[in-house]
Amino acid sequence: MRKKIVAGNWKMNTTLQEGVALAQGLKEALAGKKVNCDVVVCTPFISVASVVEAVKGSVIGVGAENCADHDKGAYTGEVSASMVASTGAKYVILGHSERRQYYGETNEMLTTKVGLALENGLTPIFCVGEVKEERENGTFKAVIEGQMKALYGLSKEDFSKLVIAYEPVWAIGTGLTATSDQAEEVHAFIRESIAKVYGKEVAEETSILYGGSCKGSNAPELFAQPDIDGGLIGGAALKVDTFMPIIEAWK
């Protein structure tokens, strides 16, 4: 059985104090509830250690939103996978479309980052997805397969430690959402791509999350699709009362 996961990506939002308050609020909202999925919050670097502390004793897992492609050294401003792991965090988002678009992250860099994350015991949430032009001109599957190739040098054992997130870039923060059928088509395609490299068993056990304007109103329909295993949530993860309905969409 592959894991069902709802992960929040806070992006460059929340001060340290706001982040701790949000984490504590989520912990309180989840207390005593039957939760049918893994719940993860990925926070800005400044908050990771404090949020780990704030959610102790709860079902909430914590991650960072990125890590460096070097382990240590003279790389001012960078934060390594070993530093992230030292906070007690268990996850790291890698390859987010904003990192690819604004900071020029390449497959080669991401292959290195994934390797370092795994070496340090972190679970990468690896993002793939197409922009509007690629969706419209029909090249989106080739684009996504090309992004997945950053992972295909991993051993079967290492690949099985990953979570994949499909984020149609045209549906992030735009108010547009892929229909459940569009999302399912790509999730099934990603699973087929994995199966070609690692076999059907690994593909069937890989959790693939949807990340593109997922909210409480559309989460039940998205999560009902056979190849959608949860969500990587942006804006709706910044308030307890908008994040909880997505978690509760897993009945």
Coordinates of N, CA and C in Angstrom, one line a residue:
M1 N 0.8 -1.2 0.0 CA 0.0 0.0 0.0 C 0.9 1.2 0.0
R2 N 0.7 2.1 -1.0 CA 1.5 3.3 -1.0 C 0.9 4.3 -0.1
K3 N 1.8 5.2 0.4 CA 1.3 6.2 1.4 C 0.5 7.3 0.8
K4 N -0.6 7.7 1.6 CA -1.3 8.9 1.2 C -0.7 10.0 2.0
I5 N -0.4 11.1 1.3 CA 0.3 12.2 2.0 C -0.3 13.6 1.6
V6 N -0.5 14.4 2.6 CA -0.8 15.8 2.3 C 0.3 16.7 2.9
A7 N 1.0 17.3 2.0 CA 2.2 18.1 2.4 C 2.0 19.6 2.1
G8 N 2.3 20.4 3.1 CA 2.2 21.9 2.9 C 3.5 22.4 2.5
N9 N 3.6 23.3 1.6 CA 4.8 24.1 1.2 C 4.5 25.5 1.4
W10 N 5.1 26.0 2.5 CA 4.8 27.4 2.9 C 5.5 28.4 2.0
K11 N 6.5 28.0 1.2 CA 7.2 28.9 0.3 C 7.8 30.0 1.2
M12 N 8.0 31.3 0.6 CA 8.6 32.3 1.3 C 7.6 33.1 2.1
N13 N 6.9 32.4 3.0 CA 5.9 33.0 3.8 C 6.1 32.6 5.3
T14 N 5.6 33.4 6.2 CA 5.7 33.3 7.6 C 7.0 33.7 8.2
T15 N 7.0 34.5 9.2 CA 8.1 34.8 10.1 C 8.3 33.6 11.0
L16 N 9.4 33.6 11.7 CA 9.6 32.5 12.7 C 8.4 32.3 13.6
Q17 N 8.0 33.4 14.2 CA 6.9 33.4 15.1 C 5.6 32.9 14.5
E18 N 5.3 33.4 13.3 CA 4.1 33.0 12.6 C 4.1 31.6 12.2
G19 N 5.3 31.1 11.8 CA 5.4 29.7 11.5 C 5.2 28.7 12.7
V20 N 5.8 29.1 13.8 CA 5.6 28.3 15.0 C 4.1 28.3 15.4
A21 N 3.5 29.5 15.3 CA 2.0 29.6 15.7 C 1.2 28.7 14.7
L22 N 1.5 28.8 13.4 CA 0.8 28.0 12.5 C 0.9 26.5 12.7
A23 N 2.2 26.0 13.0 CA 2.4 24.6 13.3 C 1.7 24.2 14.6
Q24 N 1.7 25.1 15.6 CA 1.0 24.7 16.9 C -0.5 24.6 16.6
G25 N -1.0 25.5 15.8 CA -2.4 25.5 15.5 C -2.8 24.3 14.8
L26 N -2.0 23.8 13.9 CA -2.3 22.6 13.1 C -2.2 21.4 14.1
K27 N -1.2 21.4 14.9 CA -1.1 20.3 15.9 C -2.4 20.2 16.8
E28 N -2.8 21.3 17.2 CA -4.1 21.4 18.1 C -5.3 20.9 17.3
A29 N -5.4 21.3 16.0 CA -6.5 20.9 15.2 C -6.5 19.4 14.9
L30 N -5.3 18.8 14.8 CA -5.2 17.4 14.5 C -5.3 16.5 15.8
A31 N -5.1 17.1 17.0 CA -5.1 16.3 18.2 C -6.4 15.5 18.4
G32 N -6.3 14.2 18.6 CA -7.4 13.4 18.9 C -8.2 13.0 17.7
K33 N -7.8 13.5 16.5 CA -8.6 13.2 15.3 C -8.0 11.9 14.7
K34 N -8.8 11.1 14.0 CA -8.3 10.0 13.2 C -7.8 10.6 11.9
V35 N -6.6 10.4 11.6 CA -6.0 11.0 10.4 C -5.7 9.9 9.4
N36 N -6.2 10.0 8.2 CA -6.0 8.9 7.2 C -4.9 9.1 6.2
C37 N -4.0 10.0 6.5 CA -2.9 10.3 5.6 C -1.7 10.8 6.4
D38 N -0.5 10.7 5.9 CA 0.6 11.4 6.5 C 0.5 12.9 6.3
V39 N 0.8 13.7 7.3 CA 0.7 15.1 7.2 C 2.1 15.7 7.3
V40 N 2.5 16.5 6.4 CA 3.9 17.1 6.4 C 3.8 18.6 6.2
V41 N 4.6 19.4 6.9 CA 4.7 20.8 6.6 C 6.2 21.1 6.2
C42 N 6.4 21.7 5.1 CA 7.7 22.1 4.7 C 7.8 23.6 4.8
T43 N 8.8 24.1 5.6 CA 8.8 25.4 6.1 C 10.1 26.1 5.6
P44 N 10.1 27.5 5.6 CA 11.4 28.2 5.3 C 12.5 27.7 6.3
F45 N 13.8 27.8 5.8 CA 14.9 27.3 6.6 C 14.9 27.9 8.0
I46 N 14.5 29.1 8.2 CA 14.6 29.7 9.5 C 13.7 29.1 10.5
S47 N 12.7 28.4 10.0 CA 11.6 27.8 10.9 C 11.8 26.3 11.2
V48 N 12.6 25.7 10.4 CA 12.5 24.2 10.4 C 12.7 23.6 11.8
A49 N 13.8 24.0 12.5 CA 14.1 23.5 13.8 C 13.0 23.8 14.8
S50 N 12.5 25.0 14.8 CA 11.5 25.4 15.7 C 10.2 24.7 15.5
V51 N 9.9 24.5 14.2 CA 8.6 23.8 13.9 C 8.7 22.3 14.3
V52 N 9.9 21.7 14.1 CA 10.1 20.3 14.5 C 9.8 20.2 16.0
E53 N 10.3 21.2 16.8 CA 10.1 21.2 18.2 C 8.6 21.5 18.5
A54 N 7.9 22.4 17.8 CA 6.5 22.7 18.0 C 5.6 21.6 17.8
V55 N 5.9 20.7 16.9 CA 4.9 19.6 16.5 C 5.3 18.3 17.2
K56 N 6.3 18.3 18.1 CA 6.6 17.0 18.8 C 5.4 16.4 19.4
G57 N 5.3 15.1 19.3 CA 4.2 14.4 19.9 C 3.0 14.3 19.0
S58 N 3.1 14.9 17.8 CA 1.9 14.9 16.9 C 2.2 14.0 15.7
V59 N 1.2 13.9 14.8 CA 1.4 13.1 13.6 C 2.1 13.9 12.5
I60 N 2.5 15.1 12.7 CA 3.0 16.0 11.7 C 4.5 15.8 11.4
G61 N 4.8 15.5 10.2 CA 6.2 15.5 9.8 C 6.7 16.8 9.3
V62 N 8.0 17.1 9.3 CA 8.5 18.4 9.0 C 9.6 18.3 7.9
G63 N 9.6 19.2 7.0 CA 10.6 19.2 5.9 C 11.0 20.6 5.6
A64 N 12.1 20.7 4.8 CA 12.6 22.0 4.3 C 12.1 22.1 2.8
E65 N 12.2 23.3 2.2 CA 11.7 23.6 0.9 C 12.8 23.4 -0.2
N66 N 14.0 23.1 0.3 CA 15.1 23.0 -0.7 C 16.4 22.6 0.1
C67 N 17.4 22.2 -0.5 CA 18.7 22.0 0.1 C 19.8 22.3 -1.0
A68 N 21.0 22.4 -0.5 CA 22.1 22.8 -1.5 C 22.6 21.5 -2.2
D69 N 23.3 21.8 -3.3 CA 23.9 20.7 -4.1 C 25.3 20.5 -3.7
H70 N 25.7 20.9 -2.5 CA 27.0 20.6 -1.9 C 26.8 20.2 -0.4
D71 N 27.7 19.4 0.1 CA 27.5 18.9 1.5 C 27.9 19.9 2.5
K72 N 29.0 20.7 2.2 CA 29.5 21.7 3.1 C 30.5 22.5 2.4
G73 N 31.0 23.6 3.0 CA 32.1 24.4 2.4 C 31.7 25.8 2.2
A74 N 32.5 26.5 1.4 CA 32.4 27.9 1.2 C 31.3 28.3 0.2
Y75 N 30.1 28.1 0.6 CA 28.9 28.3 -0.3 C 27.9 29.2 0.5
T76 N 28.3 30.5 0.7 CA 27.6 31.5 1.5 C 26.1 31.5 1.2
G77 N 25.3 31.4 2.2 CA 23.9 31.5 2.0 C 23.2 30.2 1.7
E78 N 24.0 29.1 1.5 CA 23.3 27.8 1.2 C 23.1 27.0 2.5
V79 N 22.2 26.0 2.4 CA 21.9 25.2 3.5 C 21.9 23.7 3.0
S80 N 22.8 22.9 3.6 CA 23.0 21.5 3.1 C 21.9 20.6 3.6
A81 N 21.9 19.4 3.0 CA 21.0 18.3 3.4 C 21.3 17.9 4.8
S82 N 22.6 17.8 5.1 CA 23.0 17.4 6.5 C 22.5 18.4 7.5
M83 N 22.6 19.7 7.2 CA 22.0 20.7 8.1 C 20.5 20.6 8.3
V84 N 19.8 20.3 7.2 CA 18.4 20.1 7.3 C 18.1 18.9 8.2
A85 N 18.8 17.8 8.0 CA 18.6 16.6 8.8 C 18.9 16.8 10.2
S86 N 19.9 17.7 10.5 CA 20.3 17.9 11.9 C 19.2 18.6 12.7
T87 N 18.2 19.2 12.1 CA 17.1 19.8 12.8 C 16.1 18.8 13.3
G88 N 16.1 17.6 12.8 CA 15.1 16.6 13.0 C 14.1 16.5 11.9
A89 N 14.2 17.4 10.9 CA 13.3 17.3 9.7 C 13.5 16.0 9.0
K90 N 12.5 15.5 8.3 CA 12.5 14.2 7.6 C 12.3 14.3 6.1
Y91 N 11.9 15.5 5.7 CA 11.6 15.7 4.3 C 12.3 16.9 3.7
V92 N 12.4 16.9 2.3 CA 12.9 18.1 1.6 C 12.2 18.1 0.3
I93 N 11.7 19.3 -0.1 CA 11.1 19.5 -1.4 C 12.3 19.8 -2.4
L94 N 12.4 19.1 -3.5 CA 13.4 19.3 -4.5 C 12.8 19.5 -5.9
G95 N 13.4 20.4 -6.7 CA 13.0 20.6 -8.1 C 11.7 21.3 -8.2
H96 N 11.2 22.0 -7.2 CA 10.0 22.8 -7.4 C 10.1 23.7 -8.6
S97 N 9.0 23.9 -9.3 CA 9.0 24.7 -10.5 C 9.6 26.1 -10.3
E98 N 9.3 26.7 -9.1 CA 9.9 28.0 -8.8 C 11.4 28.0 -8.7
R99 N 11.9 26.9 -8.2 CA 13.4 26.7 -8.1 C 14.0 26.6 -9.5
R100 N 13.3 25.8 -10.3 CA 13.7 25.6 -11.7 C 13.7 26.9 -12.5
Q101 N 12.5 27.6 -12.4 CA 12.3 28.8 -13.2 C 13.1 30.0 -12.7
Y102 N 13.2 30.3 -11.4 CA 13.8 31.5 -10.9 C 15.3 31.3 -10.6
Y103 N 15.7 30.1 -10.3 CA 17.1 29.9 -9.8 C 17.8 28.9 -10.7
G104 N 17.3 28.6 -11.9 CA 18.0 27.9 -12.9 C 18.4 26.5 -12.5
E105 N 17.6 25.8 -11.7 CA 18.0 24.4 -11.3 C 17.9 23.5 -12.5
T106 N 18.9 22.7 -12.7 CA 19.0 21.8 -13.8 C 18.8 20.3 -13.3
N107 N 18.6 19.4 -14.2 CA 18.6 18.0 -13.8 C 19.9 17.6 -13.1
E108 N 21.0 18.1 -13.6 CA 22.3 17.6 -13.0 C 22.4 18.1 -11.5
M109 N 22.0 19.3 -11.3 CA 22.0 19.8 -9.9 C 21.0 19.0 -9.0
L110 N 19.8 18.7 -9.6 CA 18.8 18.0 -8.8 C 19.2 16.6 -8.5
T111 N 19.9 15.9 -9.5 CA 20.4 14.6 -9.2 C 21.3 14.6 -8.0
T112 N 22.2 15.6 -8.0 CA 23.1 15.8 -6.8 C 22.4 16.0 -5.5
K113 N 21.4 16.9 -5.6 CA 20.6 17.2 -4.4 C 19.9 16.0 -3.9
V114 N 19.3 15.3 -4.8 CA 18.5 14.1 -4.3 C 19.5 13.1 -3.7
G115 N 20.7 12.9 -4.3 CA 21.6 12.0 -3.7 C 22.1 12.4 -2.3
L116 N 22.3 13.7 -2.1 CA 22.7 14.2 -0.8 C 21.6 14.1 0.2
A117 N 20.3 14.4 -0.2 CA 19.2 14.2 0.7 C 19.1 12.8 1.2
L118 N 19.2 11.8 0.3 CA 19.1 10.4 0.6 C 20.2 10.0 1.6
E119 N 21.4 10.5 1.3 CA 22.5 10.1 2.1 C 22.3 10.6 3.6
N120 N 21.6 11.6 3.7 CA 21.3 12.2 5.1 C 20.0 11.8 5.6
G121 N 19.4 10.8 5.1 CA 18.2 10.2 5.6 C 16.9 11.0 5.4
L122 N 16.9 11.9 4.5 CA 15.8 12.7 4.2 C 14.9 12.1 3.1
T123 N 13.6 12.3 3.1 CA 12.8 11.8 2.0 C 12.6 13.0 1.0
P124 N 13.1 12.9 -0.2 CA 12.8 14.0 -1.1 C 11.4 13.9 -1.7
I125 N 10.8 15.1 -1.7 CA 9.5 15.3 -2.4 C 9.9 15.9 -3.8
F126 N 10.0 15.1 -4.8 CA 10.6 15.6 -6.1 C 9.5 16.1 -7.0
C127 N 9.6 17.3 -7.5 CA 8.6 18.0 -8.3 C 8.8 17.9 -9.8
V128 N 7.8 17.6 -10.5 CA 7.9 17.7 -12.0 C 6.6 18.4 -12.5
G129 N 6.7 18.9 -13.7 CA 5.5 19.6 -14.2 C 5.8 20.5 -15.4
E130 N 4.7 20.8 -16.1 CA 4.9 21.6 -17.4 C 4.3 23.0 -17.2
V131 N 4.8 23.9 -18.1 CA 4.2 25.2 -18.1 C 3.1 25.2 -19.1
K132 N 2.4 26.3 -19.2 CA 1.1 26.4 -20.0 C 1.4 26.1 -21.5
E133 N 2.5 26.7 -22.0 CA 2.8 26.5 -23.4 C 3.0 25.0 -23.7
E134 N 3.7 24.3 -22.8 CA 4.0 22.9 -23.0 C 2.7 22.0 -22.9
R135 N 1.8 22.5 -22.0 CA 0.5 21.8 -22.0 C -0.3 22.0 -23.3
E136 N -0.3 23.2 -23.8 CA -1.0 23.6 -25.0 C -0.5 23.0 -26.3
N137 N 0.9 22.9 -26.3 CA 1.5 22.3 -27.6 C 1.7 20.8 -27.6
G138 N 1.2 20.2 -26.4 CA 1.2 18.7 -26.4 C 2.6 18.1 -26.1
T139 N 3.5 18.9 -25.6 CA 4.9 18.3 -25.3 C 5.0 18.0 -23.8
F140 N 3.9 18.1 -23.1 CA 4.0 18.1 -21.6 C 4.5 16.7 -21.1
K141 N 4.1 15.6 -21.8 CA 4.6 14.3 -21.3 C 6.1 14.1 -21.5
A142 N 6.6 14.6 -22.7 CA 8.1 14.5 -22.9 C 8.8 15.4 -21.9
V143 N 8.3 16.6 -21.6 CA 8.9 17.5 -20.6 C 9.0 16.8 -19.2
I144 N 7.9 16.2 -18.8 CA 7.9 15.5 -17.5 C 8.8 14.3 -17.5
E145 N 8.8 13.5 -18.5 CA 9.7 12.4 -18.6 C 11.2 12.8 -18.5
G146 N 11.5 14.0 -19.2 CA 12.8 14.5 -19.1 C 13.2 14.9 -17.7
Q147 N 12.3 15.5 -17.0 CA 12.5 15.9 -15.6 C 12.7 14.6 -14.7
M148 N 12.0 13.6 -15.0 CA 12.1 12.4 -14.2 C 13.4 11.7 -14.4
K149 N 14.1 12.0 -15.5 CA 15.4 11.4 -15.8 C 16.4 11.8 -14.8
A150 N 16.2 12.9 -14.1 CA 17.2 13.3 -13.0 C 17.2 12.2 -11.9
L151 N 16.2 11.3 -11.9 CA 16.1 10.3 -10.8 C 16.5 8.9 -11.3
Y152 N 16.6 8.7 -12.6 CA 16.6 7.4 -13.1 C 18.0 6.7 -13.0
G153 N 19.0 7.4 -12.4 CA 20.3 6.8 -12.1 C 20.3 6.2 -10.8
L154 N 19.3 6.4 -10.0 CA 19.2 5.9 -8.6 C 19.0 4.4 -8.6
S155 N 19.5 3.7 -7.6 CA 19.2 2.3 -7.5 C 17.7 2.1 -7.2
K156 N 17.2 1.0 -7.4 CA 15.7 0.7 -7.1 C 15.4 1.0 -5.7
E157 N 16.4 0.6 -4.8 CA 16.2 0.8 -3.4 C 16.1 2.3 -3.0
D158 N 17.0 3.1 -3.6 CA 16.9 4.5 -3.3 C 15.7 5.2 -3.9
F159 N 15.4 4.8 -5.2 CA 14.2 5.4 -5.8 C 12.9 5.2 -5.0
S160 N 12.9 4.0 -4.4 CA 11.7 3.6 -3.6 C 11.5 4.5 -2.3
K161 N 12.5 5.3 -2.0 CA 12.4 6.2 -0.8 C 11.8 7.6 -1.2
L162 N 11.6 7.8 -2.5 CA 11.2 9.1 -2.9 C 9.6 9.3 -2.9
V163 N 9.2 10.5 -2.9 CA 7.8 10.9 -3.1 C 7.9 11.8 -4.4
I164 N 7.0 11.6 -5.3 CA 6.9 12.5 -6.5 C 5.8 13.4 -6.4
A165 N 5.9 14.7 -6.8 CA 4.8 15.6 -6.9 C 4.7 16.1 -8.3
Y166 N 3.5 16.0 -8.8 CA 3.2 16.6 -10.1 C 2.5 17.9 -9.9
E167 N 3.2 19.0 -10.5 CA 2.7 20.3 -10.3 C 2.6 20.9 -11.7
P168 N 1.4 21.0 -12.3 CA 1.2 21.7 -13.5 C 1.4 23.2 -13.3
V169 N 2.5 23.7 -13.8 CA 3.0 25.1 -13.4 C 1.9 26.1 -13.8
W170 N 1.1 25.8 -14.8 CA 0.1 26.8 -15.2 C -1.1 26.8 -14.2
A171 N -1.1 25.9 -13.2 CA -2.1 25.9 -12.2 C -1.7 26.2 -10.8
I172 N -0.5 26.8 -10.7 CA 0.1 27.2 -9.4 C -0.2 28.6 -9.1
G173 N -1.0 28.9 -8.2 CA -1.2 30.3 -7.8 C -2.0 31.1 -8.8
T174 N -2.5 30.5 -9.8 CA -3.2 31.2 -10.9 C -4.7 31.1 -10.8
G175 N -5.2 30.2 -9.9 CA -6.6 30.0 -9.7 C -7.1 28.9 -10.7
L176 N -6.3 28.6 -11.7 CA -6.6 27.5 -12.6 C -6.2 26.2 -11.9
T177 N -7.0 25.1 -12.2 CA -6.7 23.8 -11.6 C -6.8 22.8 -12.7
A178 N -5.9 21.9 -12.8 CA -6.1 20.7 -13.7 C -7.4 20.0 -13.3
T179 N -8.2 19.6 -14.2 CA -9.3 18.8 -13.9 C -8.8 17.5 -13.3
S180 N -9.7 16.8 -12.6 CA -9.2 15.5 -12.0 C -8.8 14.5 -13.0
D181 N -9.4 14.6 -14.2 CA -9.0 13.7 -15.3 C -7.7 14.1 -15.9
Q182 N -7.4 15.4 -16.0 CA -6.1 15.8 -16.5 C -5.0 15.4 -15.5
A183 N -5.3 15.6 -14.3 CA -4.3 15.3 -13.2 C -4.0 13.8 -13.2
E184 N -5.1 13.0 -13.3 CA -5.0 11.5 -13.3 C -4.2 11.0 -14.5
E185 N -4.4 11.7 -15.6 CA -3.7 11.2 -16.8 C -2.2 11.4 -16.6
V186 N -1.8 12.5 -16.1 CA -0.3 12.7 -15.9 C 0.2 11.8 -14.8
H187 N -0.5 11.6 -13.7 CA -0.1 10.8 -12.6 C 0.1 9.3 -13.1
A188 N -0.8 8.9 -13.9 CA -0.7 7.5 -14.5 C 0.5 7.4 -15.4
F189 N 0.7 8.5 -16.2 CA 1.9 8.5 -17.1 C 3.2 8.5 -16.3
I190 N 3.3 9.2 -15.2 CA 4.5 9.2 -14.4 C 4.7 7.8 -13.8
R191 N 3.6 7.1 -13.4 CA 3.7 5.8 -12.9 C 4.2 4.8 -13.9
E192 N 3.7 5.0 -15.2 CA 4.1 4.1 -16.3 C 5.6 4.3 -16.6
S193 N 6.1 5.6 -16.5 CA 7.5 5.9 -16.7 C 8.4 5.3 -15.7
I194 N 7.9 5.3 -14.4 CA 8.7 4.7 -13.4 C 8.7 3.1 -13.6
A195 N 7.6 2.6 -14.0 CA 7.5 1.1 -14.2 C 8.5 0.7 -15.3
K196 N 8.7 1.5 -16.3 CA 9.6 1.2 -17.4 C 11.0 1.0 -16.9
V197 N 11.4 1.8 -15.9 CA 12.8 1.9 -15.4 C 12.9 0.9 -14.2
Y198 N 12.0 0.9 -13.3 CA 12.2 0.1 -12.1 C 11.2 -1.0 -11.9
G199 N 10.3 -1.2 -12.8 CA 9.3 -2.3 -12.7 C 8.0 -1.9 -12.0
K200 N 7.0 -2.7 -12.3 CA 5.6 -2.4 -11.9 C 5.5 -2.2 -10.4
E201 N 6.2 -3.1 -9.6 CA 6.1 -3.1 -8.2 C 6.5 -1.8 -7.6
V202 N 7.7 -1.3 -8.0 CA 8.2 0.0 -7.4 C 7.2 1.1 -7.9
A203 N 6.8 1.1 -9.1 CA 5.9 2.1 -9.6 C 4.6 2.1 -8.8
E204 N 4.1 1.0 -8.5 CA 2.8 0.9 -7.7 C 3.0 1.3 -6.3
E205 N 4.2 1.3 -5.8 CA 4.4 1.7 -4.4 C 4.9 3.1 -4.2
T206 N 5.1 3.8 -5.3 CA 5.5 5.2 -5.3 C 4.4 6.2 -5.1
S207 N 4.4 7.0 -4.0 CA 3.4 8.0 -3.8 C 3.6 9.2 -4.8
I208 N 2.5 9.6 -5.5 CA 2.6 10.7 -6.4 C 1.5 11.7 -6.0
L209 N 2.0 12.9 -5.6 CA 1.1 13.9 -5.1 C 0.7 14.9 -6.2
Y210 N -0.4 15.5 -6.1 CA -0.8 16.6 -7.0 C -0.6 17.9 -6.4
G211 N 0.0 18.9 -7.1 CA 0.3 20.2 -6.5 C -0.1 21.3 -7.5
G212 N -1.3 21.8 -7.5 CA -1.6 22.9 -8.4 C -3.0 23.4 -8.0
S213 N -3.0 24.4 -7.1 CA -4.3 24.9 -6.6 C -5.3 23.9 -6.1
C214 N -4.7 23.0 -5.3 CA -5.6 22.0 -4.6 C -6.1 22.7 -3.3
K215 N -7.4 22.5 -3.1 CA -8.0 23.1 -1.9 C -9.1 22.2 -1.4
G216 N -9.7 22.5 -0.3 CA -10.7 21.7 0.3 C -11.9 21.3 -0.6
S217 N -12.2 22.2 -1.5 CA -13.4 22.0 -2.4 C -13.1 21.0 -3.5
N218 N -11.8 20.9 -4.0 CA -11.6 20.0 -5.1 C -10.7 18.8 -4.6
A219 N -10.2 18.8 -3.4 CA -9.4 17.7 -2.9 C -10.1 16.3 -3.0
P220 N -11.4 16.2 -2.6 CA -12.0 14.9 -2.6 C -12.1 14.3 -4.0
E221 N -12.4 15.1 -5.0 CA -12.4 14.6 -6.4 C -11.1 14.2 -6.9
L222 N -10.1 15.0 -6.6 CA -8.7 14.7 -7.0 C -8.2 13.4 -6.3
F223 N -8.4 13.3 -5.0 CA -7.9 12.2 -4.3 C -8.6 10.9 -4.6
A224 N -9.8 11.0 -5.2 CA -10.6 9.8 -5.6 C -9.9 9.1 -6.8
Q225 N -9.0 9.8 -7.5 CA -8.4 9.2 -8.7 C -7.4 8.1 -8.3
P226 N -7.4 7.1 -9.1 CA -6.6 5.9 -8.6 C -5.1 6.1 -8.5
D227 N -4.5 7.1 -9.3 CA -3.1 7.3 -9.2 C -2.7 8.6 -8.5
I228 N -3.6 9.3 -7.8 CA -3.3 10.5 -7.0 C -3.3 10.1 -5.6
D229 N -2.1 10.3 -4.9 CA -1.9 9.8 -3.6 C -1.9 10.9 -2.5
G230 N -2.3 12.1 -2.9 CA -2.3 13.2 -2.0 C -2.0 14.5 -2.7
G231 N -1.6 15.5 -1.9 CA -1.3 16.8 -2.4 C -0.1 17.5 -1.9
L232 N 0.5 18.3 -2.7 CA 1.6 19.3 -2.2 C 0.9 20.6 -2.3
I233 N 0.6 21.2 -1.1 CA -0.3 22.3 -1.0 C 0.4 23.6 -0.8
G234 N 0.2 24.7 -1.5 CA 0.8 26.0 -1.3 C 0.0 26.9 -0.5
G235 N -0.8 27.8 -1.1 CA -1.5 28.8 -0.3 C -2.4 28.3 0.7
A236 N -3.1 27.2 0.4 CA -4.1 26.6 1.4 C -3.4 26.0 2.6
A237 N -2.1 25.9 2.6 CA -1.4 25.3 3.7 C -1.0 26.4 4.7
L238 N -1.3 27.6 4.4 CA -0.9 28.7 5.3 C -1.9 29.1 6.4
K239 N -3.0 28.4 6.3 CA -4.0 28.6 7.4 C -4.6 27.3 7.8
V240 N -4.7 27.1 9.1 CA -5.2 25.8 9.6 C -6.6 25.5 9.0
D241 N -7.4 26.5 8.9 CA -8.8 26.2 8.5 C -8.9 26.0 7.0
T242 N -7.9 26.2 6.2 CA -7.9 25.9 4.8 C -7.1 24.6 4.5
F243 N -6.2 24.3 5.4 CA -5.4 23.1 5.2 C -6.1 21.8 5.8
M244 N -6.8 22.0 6.9 CA -7.5 20.8 7.5 C -8.5 20.1 6.5
P245 N -9.3 20.9 5.8 CA -10.3 20.2 4.9 C -9.6 19.3 3.8
I246 N -8.4 19.7 3.5 CA -7.6 18.9 2.5 C -7.2 17.6 3.1
I247 N -6.6 17.7 4.4 CA -6.3 16.5 5.1 C -7.5 15.6 5.3
E248 N -8.6 16.2 5.6 CA -9.8 15.5 5.9 C -10.5 14.9 4.7
A249 N -10.0 15.3 3.5 CA -10.5 14.7 2.3 C -10.2 13.2 2.1
W250 N -9.2 12.8 2.9 CA -8.9 11.3 2.9 C -9.8 10.7 4.0
K251 N -10.9 10.0 3.5 CA -11.8 9.4 4.4 C -11.4 8.1 4.9

